[in-house]
Coordinates of C-alpha atoms in Angstrom, one line a residue:
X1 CA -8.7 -4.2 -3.0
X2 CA -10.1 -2.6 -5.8
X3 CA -11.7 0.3 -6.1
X4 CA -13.2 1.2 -9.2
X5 CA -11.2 -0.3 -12.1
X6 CA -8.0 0.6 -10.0
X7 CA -6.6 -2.8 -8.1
X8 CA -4.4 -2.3 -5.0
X9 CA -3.1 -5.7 -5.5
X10 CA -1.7 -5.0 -8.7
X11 CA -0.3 -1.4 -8.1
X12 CA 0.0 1.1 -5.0
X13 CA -2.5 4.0 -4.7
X14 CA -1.3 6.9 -4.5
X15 CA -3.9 9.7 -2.8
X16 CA -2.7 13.2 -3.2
X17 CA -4.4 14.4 -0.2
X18 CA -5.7 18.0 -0.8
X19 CA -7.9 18.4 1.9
X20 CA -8.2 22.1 2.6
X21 CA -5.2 23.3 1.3
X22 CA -7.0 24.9 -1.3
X23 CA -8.4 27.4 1.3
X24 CA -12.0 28.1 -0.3
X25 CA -10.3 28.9 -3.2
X26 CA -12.2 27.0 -6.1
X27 CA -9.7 27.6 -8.9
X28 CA -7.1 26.6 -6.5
X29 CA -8.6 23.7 -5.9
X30 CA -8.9 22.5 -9.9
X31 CA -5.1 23.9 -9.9
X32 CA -4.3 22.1 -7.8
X33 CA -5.8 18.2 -9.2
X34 CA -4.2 19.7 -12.7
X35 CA -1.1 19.4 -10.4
X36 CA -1.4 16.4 -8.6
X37 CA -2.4 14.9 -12.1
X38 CA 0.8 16.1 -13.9
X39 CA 2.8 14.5 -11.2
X40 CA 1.5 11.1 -11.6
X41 CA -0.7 10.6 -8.7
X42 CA -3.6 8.2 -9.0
X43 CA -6.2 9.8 -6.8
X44 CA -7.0 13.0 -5.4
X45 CA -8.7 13.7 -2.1
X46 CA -10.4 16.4 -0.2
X47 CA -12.7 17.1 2.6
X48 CA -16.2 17.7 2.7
X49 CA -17.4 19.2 6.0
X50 CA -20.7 21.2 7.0
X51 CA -19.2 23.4 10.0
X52 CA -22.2 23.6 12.4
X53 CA -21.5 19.4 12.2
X54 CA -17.9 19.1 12.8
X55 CA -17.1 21.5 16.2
X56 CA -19.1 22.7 18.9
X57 CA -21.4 25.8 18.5
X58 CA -19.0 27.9 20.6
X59 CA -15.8 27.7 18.4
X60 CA -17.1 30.7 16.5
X61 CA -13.6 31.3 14.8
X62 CA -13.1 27.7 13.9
X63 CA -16.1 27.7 12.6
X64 CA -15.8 30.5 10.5
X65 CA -12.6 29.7 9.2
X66 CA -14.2 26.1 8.1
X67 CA -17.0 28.0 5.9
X68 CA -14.2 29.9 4.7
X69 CA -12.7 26.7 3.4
X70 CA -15.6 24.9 2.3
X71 CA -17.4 24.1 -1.0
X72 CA -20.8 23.1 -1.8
X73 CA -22.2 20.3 -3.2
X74 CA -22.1 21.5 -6.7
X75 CA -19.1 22.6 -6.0
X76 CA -17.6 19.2 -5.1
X77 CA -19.6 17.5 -8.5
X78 CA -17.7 20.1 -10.6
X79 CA -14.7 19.1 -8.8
X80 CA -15.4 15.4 -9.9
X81 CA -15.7 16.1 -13.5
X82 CA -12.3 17.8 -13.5
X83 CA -10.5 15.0 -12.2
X84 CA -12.1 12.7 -14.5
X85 CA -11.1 15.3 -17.3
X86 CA -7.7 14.7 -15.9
X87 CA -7.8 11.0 -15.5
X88 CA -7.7 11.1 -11.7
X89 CA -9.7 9.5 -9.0
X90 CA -11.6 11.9 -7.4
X91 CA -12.3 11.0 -3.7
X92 CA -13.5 13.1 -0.3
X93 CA -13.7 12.4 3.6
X94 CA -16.9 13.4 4.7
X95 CA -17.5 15.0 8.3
X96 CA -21.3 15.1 8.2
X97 CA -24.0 12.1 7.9
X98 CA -25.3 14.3 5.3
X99 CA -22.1 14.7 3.5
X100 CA -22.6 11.0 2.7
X101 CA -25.7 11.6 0.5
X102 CA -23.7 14.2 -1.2
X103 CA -20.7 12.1 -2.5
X104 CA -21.9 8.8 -2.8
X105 CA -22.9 9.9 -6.6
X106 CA -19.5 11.4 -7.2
X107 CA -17.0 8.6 -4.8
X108 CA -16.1 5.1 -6.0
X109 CA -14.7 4.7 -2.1
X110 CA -15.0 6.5 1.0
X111 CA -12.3 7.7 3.5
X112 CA -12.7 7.8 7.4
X113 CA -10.8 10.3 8.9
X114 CA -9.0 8.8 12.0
X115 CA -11.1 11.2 13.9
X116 CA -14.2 9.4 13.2
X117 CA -13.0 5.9 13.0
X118 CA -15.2 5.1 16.2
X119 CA -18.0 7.6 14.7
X120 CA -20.3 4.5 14.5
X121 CA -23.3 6.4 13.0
X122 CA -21.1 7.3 10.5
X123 CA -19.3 4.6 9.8
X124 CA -23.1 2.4 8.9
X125 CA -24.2 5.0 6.7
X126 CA -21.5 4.8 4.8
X127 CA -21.0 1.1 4.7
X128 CA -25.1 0.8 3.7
X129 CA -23.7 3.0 0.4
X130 CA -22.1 -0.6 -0.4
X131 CA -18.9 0.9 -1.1
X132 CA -15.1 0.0 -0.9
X133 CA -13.5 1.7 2.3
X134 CA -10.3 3.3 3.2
X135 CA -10.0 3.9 6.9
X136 CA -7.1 5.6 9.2
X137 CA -6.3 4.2 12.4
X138 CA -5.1 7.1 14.1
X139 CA -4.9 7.9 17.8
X140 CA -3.7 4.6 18.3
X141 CA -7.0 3.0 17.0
X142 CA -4.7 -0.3 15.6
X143 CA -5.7 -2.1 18.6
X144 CA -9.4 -1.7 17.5
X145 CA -8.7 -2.7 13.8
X146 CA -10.8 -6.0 14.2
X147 CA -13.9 -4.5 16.3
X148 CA -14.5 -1.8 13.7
X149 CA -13.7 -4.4 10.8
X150 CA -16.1 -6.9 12.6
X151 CA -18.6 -3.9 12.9
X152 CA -18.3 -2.9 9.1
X153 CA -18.9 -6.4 8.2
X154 CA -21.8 -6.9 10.6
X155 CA -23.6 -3.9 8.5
X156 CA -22.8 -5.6 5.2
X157 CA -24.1 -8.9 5.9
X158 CA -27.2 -8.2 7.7
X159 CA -27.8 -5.9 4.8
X160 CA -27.0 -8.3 2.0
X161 CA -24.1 -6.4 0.9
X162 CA -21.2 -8.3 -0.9
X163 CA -17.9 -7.0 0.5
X164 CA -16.8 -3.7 -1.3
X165 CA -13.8 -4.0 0.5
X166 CA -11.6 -2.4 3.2
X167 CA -8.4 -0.6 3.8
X168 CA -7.0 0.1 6.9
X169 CA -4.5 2.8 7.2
X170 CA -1.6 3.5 9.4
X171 CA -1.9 7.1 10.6
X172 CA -0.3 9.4 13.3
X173 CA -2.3 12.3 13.9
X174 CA 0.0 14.5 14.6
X175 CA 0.9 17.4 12.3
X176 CA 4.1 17.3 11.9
X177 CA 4.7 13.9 13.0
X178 CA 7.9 13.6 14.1
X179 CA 10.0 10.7 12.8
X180 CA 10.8 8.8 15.8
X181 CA 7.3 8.6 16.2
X182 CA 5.9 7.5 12.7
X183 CA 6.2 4.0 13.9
X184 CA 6.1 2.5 10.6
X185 CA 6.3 -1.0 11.4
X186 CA 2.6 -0.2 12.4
X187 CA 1.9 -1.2 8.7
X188 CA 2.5 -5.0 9.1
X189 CA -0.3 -5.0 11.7
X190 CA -2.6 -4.3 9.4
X191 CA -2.3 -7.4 7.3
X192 CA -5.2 -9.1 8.3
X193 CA -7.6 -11.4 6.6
X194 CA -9.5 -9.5 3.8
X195 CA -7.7 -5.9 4.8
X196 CA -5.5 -4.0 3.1
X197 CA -3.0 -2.1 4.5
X198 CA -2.3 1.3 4.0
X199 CA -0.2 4.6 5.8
X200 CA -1.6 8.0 6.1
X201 CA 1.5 10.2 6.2
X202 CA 2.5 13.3 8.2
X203 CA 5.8 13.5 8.1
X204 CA 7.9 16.5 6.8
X205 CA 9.2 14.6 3.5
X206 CA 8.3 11.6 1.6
X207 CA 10.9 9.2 3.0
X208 CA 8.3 7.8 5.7
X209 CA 6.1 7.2 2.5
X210 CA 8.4 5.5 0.7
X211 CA 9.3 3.4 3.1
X212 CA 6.0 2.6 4.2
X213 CA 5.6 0.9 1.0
X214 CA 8.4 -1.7 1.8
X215 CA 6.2 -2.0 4.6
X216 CA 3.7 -3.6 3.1
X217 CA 1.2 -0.5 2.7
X218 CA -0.8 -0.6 -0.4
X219 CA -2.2 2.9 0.0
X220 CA -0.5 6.0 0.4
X221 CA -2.0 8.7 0.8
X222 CA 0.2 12.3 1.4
X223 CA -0.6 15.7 2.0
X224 CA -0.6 18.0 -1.0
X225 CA -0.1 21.4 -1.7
X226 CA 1.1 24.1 -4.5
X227 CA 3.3 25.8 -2.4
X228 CA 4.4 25.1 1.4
X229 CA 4.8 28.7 1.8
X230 CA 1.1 29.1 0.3
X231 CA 0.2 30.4 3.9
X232 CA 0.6 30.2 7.7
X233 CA -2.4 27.2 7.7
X234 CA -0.1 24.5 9.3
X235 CA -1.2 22.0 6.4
X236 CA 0.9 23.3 3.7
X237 CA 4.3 22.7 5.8
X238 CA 3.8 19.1 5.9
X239 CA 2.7 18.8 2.2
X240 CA 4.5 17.6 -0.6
X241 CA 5.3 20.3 -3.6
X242 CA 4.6 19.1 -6.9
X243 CA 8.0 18.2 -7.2
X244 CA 8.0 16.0 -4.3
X245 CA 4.8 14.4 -5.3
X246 CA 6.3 13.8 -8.9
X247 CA 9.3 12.1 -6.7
X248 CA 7.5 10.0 -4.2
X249 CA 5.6 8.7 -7.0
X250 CA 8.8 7.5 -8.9
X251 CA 10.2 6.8 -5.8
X252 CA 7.3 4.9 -4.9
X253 CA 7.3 3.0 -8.5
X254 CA 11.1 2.1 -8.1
X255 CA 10.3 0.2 -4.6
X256 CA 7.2 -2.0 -6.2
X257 CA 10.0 -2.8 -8.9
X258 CA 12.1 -4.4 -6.2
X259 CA 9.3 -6.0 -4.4
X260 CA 8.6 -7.9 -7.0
X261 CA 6.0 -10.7 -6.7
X262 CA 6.2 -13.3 -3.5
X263 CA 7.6 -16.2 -5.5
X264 CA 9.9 -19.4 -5.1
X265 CA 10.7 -20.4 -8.5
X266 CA 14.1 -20.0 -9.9
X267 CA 14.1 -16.3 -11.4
X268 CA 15.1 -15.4 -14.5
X269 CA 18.2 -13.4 -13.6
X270 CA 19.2 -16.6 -11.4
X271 CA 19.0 -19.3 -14.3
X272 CA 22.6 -18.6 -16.3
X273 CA 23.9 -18.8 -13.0
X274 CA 22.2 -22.1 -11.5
X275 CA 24.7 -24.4 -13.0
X276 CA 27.7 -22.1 -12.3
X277 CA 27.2 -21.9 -8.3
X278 CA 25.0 -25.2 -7.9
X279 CA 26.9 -28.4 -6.6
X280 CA 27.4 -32.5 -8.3
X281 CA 28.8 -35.3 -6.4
X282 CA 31.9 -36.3 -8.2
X283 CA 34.8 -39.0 -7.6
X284 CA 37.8 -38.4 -5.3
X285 CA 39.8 -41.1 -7.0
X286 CA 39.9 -43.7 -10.1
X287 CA 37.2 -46.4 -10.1
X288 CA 37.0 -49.5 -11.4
X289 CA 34.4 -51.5 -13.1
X290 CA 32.3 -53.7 -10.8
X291 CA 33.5 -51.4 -7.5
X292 CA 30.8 -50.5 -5.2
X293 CA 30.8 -46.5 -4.6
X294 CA 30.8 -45.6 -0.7
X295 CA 30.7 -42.4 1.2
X296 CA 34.2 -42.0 1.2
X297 CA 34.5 -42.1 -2.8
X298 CA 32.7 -39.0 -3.5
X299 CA 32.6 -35.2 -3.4
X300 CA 30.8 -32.4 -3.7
X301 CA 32.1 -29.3 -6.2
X302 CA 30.7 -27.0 -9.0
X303 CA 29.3 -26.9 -11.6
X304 CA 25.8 -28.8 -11.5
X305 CA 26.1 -31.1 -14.1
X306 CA 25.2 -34.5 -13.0
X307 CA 23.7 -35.9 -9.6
X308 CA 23.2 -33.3 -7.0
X309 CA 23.3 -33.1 -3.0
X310 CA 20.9 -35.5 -1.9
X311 CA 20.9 -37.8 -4.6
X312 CA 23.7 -40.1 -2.9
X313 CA 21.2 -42.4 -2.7
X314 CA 21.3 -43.1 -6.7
X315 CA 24.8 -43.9 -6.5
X316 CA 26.0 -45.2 -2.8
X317 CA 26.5 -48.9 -2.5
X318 CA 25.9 -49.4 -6.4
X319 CA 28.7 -51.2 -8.9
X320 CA 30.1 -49.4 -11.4
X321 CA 29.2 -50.4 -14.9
X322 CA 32.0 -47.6 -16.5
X323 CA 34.7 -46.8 -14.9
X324 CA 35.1 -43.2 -13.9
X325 CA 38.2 -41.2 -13.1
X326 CA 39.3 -39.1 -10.1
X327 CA 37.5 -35.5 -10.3
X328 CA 34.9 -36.6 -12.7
X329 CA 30.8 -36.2 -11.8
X330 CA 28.6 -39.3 -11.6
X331 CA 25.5 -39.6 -14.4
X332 CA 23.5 -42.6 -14.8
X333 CA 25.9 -43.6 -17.6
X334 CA 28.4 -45.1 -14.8
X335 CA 25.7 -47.5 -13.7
X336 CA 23.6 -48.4 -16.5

């Protein structure tokens, strides 16, 4: 999947997810991609949310703690341009149709919270923007993976929209999500045709990100914060430090090194080793010139130097042309 000139095929993303860790706090917030920059992530990601359009009316205290939290449009372009001063990918989730409008200039992908991954209005408006997607498949949405991938691709097509591309990610939506219930085998799931698969993670840690990687996820995307004891907002708990993030990231690195690629040639590392452990058929006694080889002639032992198991057919039934002596390996030179 690639998104921008970044290519989940050739390297995992790593999303710093900021969200609304920063608290309202605008310098916080360009801290804070400074920091998840420095640490080696490749993306950063917050959340762009008009109140009034998230919760109902009558939370008055949730929504007044979400205007304390929030940014403004120009806020969220100024935002942009310091992660591309730093090198970063700059993405957002938005919680409004509006929202859409505002980022599209500023996003070369969207997220979908898990929240809103049945959010259909939602969901076409930002497909019509033609852009990649990265989707979590929380609250045990995996079972719906192919009706919202068939409903994404319906909006494409019938708008003449070559496929930007779309990432599904394994998500548990709890916060903290307790380890016997990250379910990380989730992740192979989500290898479907034309999908790439990805994990959202809450854990307390990184391990659960790490390993999701062995998984098969090709996104991770982890909470991110300054300081866990920043404040009481529960988000900052389940964060990773700077620290951690600069670990996970190594971490992460160190696992795609032993991947590798999905190949069936001889390796490198294997070849001065081939001959050494590989098997010839040699003689178990003297033979004469003119004798006819049979089964009960031969052997099979190391080193692979001449005709190997399977090639008995070359030799079995044949006369010797030149003699050969107990223990040594047929070539064609006996029969010529």
């Amino acid at each position: 999947m690639k998104i921008g000139n970044f290519d989940t095929a050739e390297k995992v993303l790593i999303i710093a997810e900021i969200g609304n860790n920063h608290e309202g706090d605008f310098e916080l917030a360009k801290d804070m991609i400074d920091a998840a920059a420095e640490a080696g992530a490749d993306a950063v990601k917050f959340q762009t949310i008009i109140p009034n359009q998230l919760v109902s009316l009558k939370e008055t205290k949730r929504i007044q703690q979400l205007q304390n939290f929030s940014f403004d449009r120009d806020q969220f372009a100024e935002l942009k341009a310091k992660a591309d001063q730093k090198n970063i990918m700059f993405l957002s989730t938005p919680f409004a149709l509006e929202v859409v409008d505002w980022l599209n200039p500023i996003v070369p992908a969207f997220k979908v919270a898990s929240g809103d991954n049945d959010f259909w209005p939602l969901l076409e408006k930002i497909a019509l923007t033609g852009k990649p997607i990265i989707l979590s498949l929380g609250l045990g949405k995996i079972k719906d993976a192919s009706k919202i991938a068939s409903f994404l691709n319906k909006v494409w097509f019938d708008s003449a929209i070559a496929y930007p591309g779309l990432a599904f990610l394994h998500c548990m939506v709890s916060y903290p999500t307790p380890n016997d219930q990250a379910n990380l085998r989730n992740i192979k799931k989500l290898n479907l045709e034309n999908i790439t698969p990805g994990y959202s993670d809450h854990t307390l840690g990184i391990k659960a990100a790490e390993l999701a990687v062995a998984c098969g996820a090709r996104i991770i995307e982890k909470h991110f914060t300054l300081s866990k004891s920043h404040s009481d907002f529960r988000d900052h708990q389940l964060s990773a430090d700077p620290a951690e993030l600069k670990t996970l990231v190594q971490s992460i690195a160190t696992v795609e090194n032993l991947l590798g690629k999905s190949e069936h040639e001889l390796a490198i590392c294997e070849k001065e080793n081939a001959t050494a452990v590989g098997r010839s058929i040699a003689s178990i006694r003297d033979i004469g010139v003119g004798e006819a080889i049979s089964m009960s002639d031969i052997s099979w032992v190391r080193p692979r130097v001449g005709f190997k198991p399977g090639e008995e057919n070359l030799i079995l039934g044949k006369k010797l042309s030149r003699s050969i002596k107990k223990g040594e390996f047929f070539s064609m030179r006996h029969f010529s």
